[in-house]
mmCIF file of C-alpha atoms in Angstrom:
data_model
loop_
_atom_site.group_PDB
_atom_site.id
_atom_site.type_symbol
_atom_site.label_atom_id
_atom_site.label_comp_id
_atom_site.label_asym_id
_atom_site.label_seq_id
_atom_site.Cartn_x
_atom_site.Cartn_y
_atom_site.Cartn_z
ATOM 1 C CA MET A 27 21.440 52.992 135.272
ATOM 2 C CA SER A 28 22.030 57.075 135.120
ATOM 3 C CA TYR A 29 24.255 58.274 137.381
ATOM 4 C CA GLN A 30 25.198 62.001 138.198
ATOM 5 C CA PHE A 31 28.283 62.934 139.961
ATOM 6 C CA THR A 32 30.397 66.380 141.154
ATOM 7 C CA VAL A 33 34.253 65.404 140.329
ATOM 8 C CA THR A 34 36.720 68.303 140.661
ATOM 9 C CA GLY A 35 39.847 68.736 139.579
ATOM 10 C CA MET A 36 39.638 68.490 135.368
ATOM 11 C CA THR A 37 41.430 71.446 134.175
ATOM 12 C CA CYS A 38 41.124 70.532 130.597
ATOM 13 C CA GLY A 39 40.485 67.595 128.108
ATOM 14 C CA HIS A 40 42.831 65.556 128.240
ATOM 15 C CA CYS A 41 41.372 65.653 132.091
ATOM 16 C CA GLU A 42 38.163 64.745 130.322
ATOM 17 C CA ARG A 43 39.805 62.079 128.558
ATOM 18 C CA ALA A 44 41.061 60.324 131.695
ATOM 19 C CA VAL A 45 37.877 60.164 133.408
ATOM 20 C CA THR A 46 35.913 58.537 130.127
ATOM 21 C CA GLN A 47 38.788 56.394 129.628
ATOM 22 C CA ALA A 48 38.408 55.401 133.695
ATOM 23 C CA VAL A 49 34.904 54.552 133.211
ATOM 24 C CA GLN A 50 35.076 52.757 129.925
ATOM 25 C CA ALA A 51 37.445 50.255 131.328
ATOM 26 C CA LEU A 52 34.811 49.400 133.915
ATOM 27 C CA ASP A 53 32.293 49.492 131.421
ATOM 28 C CA PRO A 54 33.512 49.436 127.709
ATOM 29 C CA ALA A 55 29.299 50.317 127.119
ATOM 30 C CA ALA A 56 29.506 52.801 129.571
ATOM 31 C CA GLU A 57 28.078 56.289 127.934
ATOM 32 C CA VAL A 58 30.031 59.758 129.633
ATOM 33 C CA ARG A 59 29.227 63.198 129.424
ATOM 34 C CA ILE A 60 31.151 65.678 130.973
ATOM 35 C CA ASP A 61 30.436 69.297 131.648
ATOM 36 C CA ARG A 62 33.767 70.702 133.302
ATOM 37 C CA ALA A 63 32.815 73.671 133.849
ATOM 38 C CA ALA A 64 30.052 72.496 135.653
ATOM 39 C CA ASN A 65 32.378 69.711 137.323
ATOM 40 C CA ARG A 66 29.825 67.551 136.180
ATOM 41 C CA VAL A 67 30.256 63.964 134.887
ATOM 42 C CA ASP A 68 27.099 61.972 133.556
ATOM 43 C CA VAL A 69 27.516 58.036 133.542
ATOM 44 C CA ALA A 70 25.095 55.342 131.839
ATOM 45 C CA SER A 71 26.567 52.215 133.005
ATOM 46 C CA THR A 72 25.202 48.691 134.429
ATOM 47 C CA GLN A 73 28.472 49.506 137.065
ATOM 48 C CA PRO A 74 27.635 50.422 140.563
ATOM 49 C CA ARG A 75 27.363 53.729 141.762
ATOM 50 C CA ASP A 76 30.446 53.586 144.020
ATOM 51 C CA ALA A 77 32.365 51.236 141.154
ATOM 52 C CA LEU A 78 32.645 54.497 138.742
ATOM 53 C CA ALA A 79 33.319 56.906 141.247
ATOM 54 C CA ALA A 80 36.140 54.684 142.402
ATOM 55 C CA ALA A 81 37.428 54.316 139.005
ATOM 56 C CA ILE A 82 37.363 58.463 138.506
ATOM 57 C CA ALA A 83 38.983 58.828 141.975
ATOM 58 C CA GLU A 84 41.626 56.883 141.053
ATOM 59 C CA GLU A 85 42.859 58.785 138.241
ATOM 60 C CA GLY A 86 43.196 61.674 140.874
ATOM 61 C CA TYR A 87 40.455 63.363 141.013
ATOM 62 C CA GLU A 88 37.579 64.493 143.880
ATOM 63 C CA VAL A 89 34.081 63.215 143.591
ATOM 64 C CA ALA A 90 32.062 64.330 145.460
ATOM 65 C CA PRO A 91 29.644 61.753 148.103
ATOM 66 C CA ALA A 92 26.309 61.220 146.585
ATOM 67 C CA MET B 10 70.838 72.108 120.819
ATOM 68 C CA SER B 11 69.098 73.407 124.049
ATOM 69 C CA TYR B 12 65.642 75.822 123.622
ATOM 70 C CA GLN B 13 63.901 77.319 126.446
ATOM 71 C CA PHE B 14 59.980 77.779 125.176
ATOM 72 C CA THR B 15 57.400 79.720 127.597
ATOM 73 C CA VAL B 16 54.714 77.704 126.754
ATOM 74 C CA THR B 17 50.702 79.085 128.050
ATOM 75 C CA GLY B 18 47.709 76.615 128.799
ATOM 76 C CA MET B 19 49.610 73.417 130.615
ATOM 77 C CA THR B 20 46.744 73.304 133.104
ATOM 78 C CA CYS B 21 47.791 69.562 134.370
ATOM 79 C CA GLY B 22 50.469 66.675 134.211
ATOM 80 C CA HIS B 23 47.770 65.426 131.335
ATOM 81 C CA CYS B 24 49.156 68.564 129.552
ATOM 82 C CA GLU B 25 52.703 67.768 130.489
ATOM 83 C CA ARG B 26 52.566 64.347 128.821
ATOM 84 C CA ALA B 27 51.063 66.028 125.916
ATOM 85 C CA VAL B 28 53.831 68.708 125.197
ATOM 86 C CA THR B 29 56.460 66.206 125.966
ATOM 87 C CA GLN B 30 55.089 63.515 123.621
ATOM 88 C CA ALA B 31 54.835 66.177 121.016
ATOM 89 C CA VAL B 32 58.444 66.736 121.486
ATOM 90 C CA GLN B 33 59.479 63.216 121.828
ATOM 91 C CA ALA B 34 57.425 62.585 118.564
ATOM 92 C CA LEU B 35 59.635 64.775 116.749
ATOM 93 C CA ASP B 36 62.936 63.662 117.851
ATOM 94 C CA PRO B 37 62.585 60.779 119.809
ATOM 95 C CA ALA B 38 66.138 61.246 122.030
ATOM 96 C CA ALA B 39 64.920 64.836 123.062
ATOM 97 C CA GLU B 40 64.905 65.539 126.389
ATOM 98 C CA VAL B 41 62.362 67.616 127.915
ATOM 99 C CA ARG B 42 61.824 69.348 131.412
ATOM 100 C CA ILE B 43 59.022 71.161 132.050
ATOM 101 C CA ASP B 44 58.045 73.949 135.092
ATOM 102 C CA ARG B 45 54.287 73.893 134.766
ATOM 103 C CA ALA B 46 53.913 77.155 137.203
ATOM 104 C CA ALA B 47 56.412 78.820 135.263
ATOM 105 C CA ASN B 48 54.917 77.823 131.856
ATOM 106 C CA ARG B 49 58.649 76.828 131.004
ATOM 107 C CA VAL B 50 59.635 73.487 128.641
ATOM 108 C CA ASP B 51 63.197 73.588 128.310
ATOM 109 C CA VAL B 52 64.262 71.430 125.195
ATOM 110 C CA ALA B 53 67.259 69.473 124.525
ATOM 111 C CA SER B 54 67.019 68.523 120.927
ATOM 112 C CA THR B 55 68.764 67.900 117.501
ATOM 113 C CA GLN B 56 65.719 69.501 115.921
ATOM 114 C CA PRO B 57 65.440 72.869 114.600
ATOM 115 C CA ARG B 58 63.749 75.777 116.906
ATOM 116 C CA ASP B 59 60.732 76.316 114.981
ATOM 117 C CA ALA B 60 59.445 72.476 114.549
ATOM 118 C CA LEU B 61 59.576 71.846 118.115
ATOM 119 C CA ALA B 62 57.739 75.198 118.794
ATOM 120 C CA ALA B 63 55.294 74.241 116.324
ATOM 121 C CA ALA B 64 54.376 70.806 117.487
ATOM 122 C CA ILE B 65 53.983 71.923 121.005
ATOM 123 C CA ALA B 66 51.361 74.505 119.002
ATOM 124 C CA GLU B 67 50.167 72.169 117.629
ATOM 125 C CA GLU B 68 48.464 70.408 120.826
ATOM 126 C CA GLY B 69 46.851 73.372 121.083
ATOM 127 C CA TYR B 70 49.425 75.091 123.631
ATOM 128 C CA GLU B 71 50.193 78.870 123.389
ATOM 129 C CA VAL B 72 54.287 79.188 122.836
ATOM 130 C CA ALA B 73 55.702 82.837 123.132
ATOM 131 C CA PRO B 74 57.545 83.982 120.290
ATOM 132 C CA ALA B 75 61.306 83.678 120.901
#
């Protein structure tokens, strides 16, 4: 499945890496694309949307409700 | 020696960690204190100032001239 998340609080490249790693900890095969300026995180993953959103939120970023 | 650096570009806690790790890669015993809001990095280290400044700059942050 492909998901699009609106994620705020990513301020730098380290944050992008933290979000990517959080998703890939849940699903190592996940593809993650981040447009930080747009607060946009696109994920292709077999995991459910809620689990992915929770993993990103646990890193300390705000994920907008779907 | 104790050094004070003015470092710009640290936007989040990951950046603080990156700066700390850059300094401690050079000198594992170095003490690092960061006041991100003040762009201030205090370092206690046996390494010379220039080497510490270069290590921080290599992480992608701007270090003001002494």
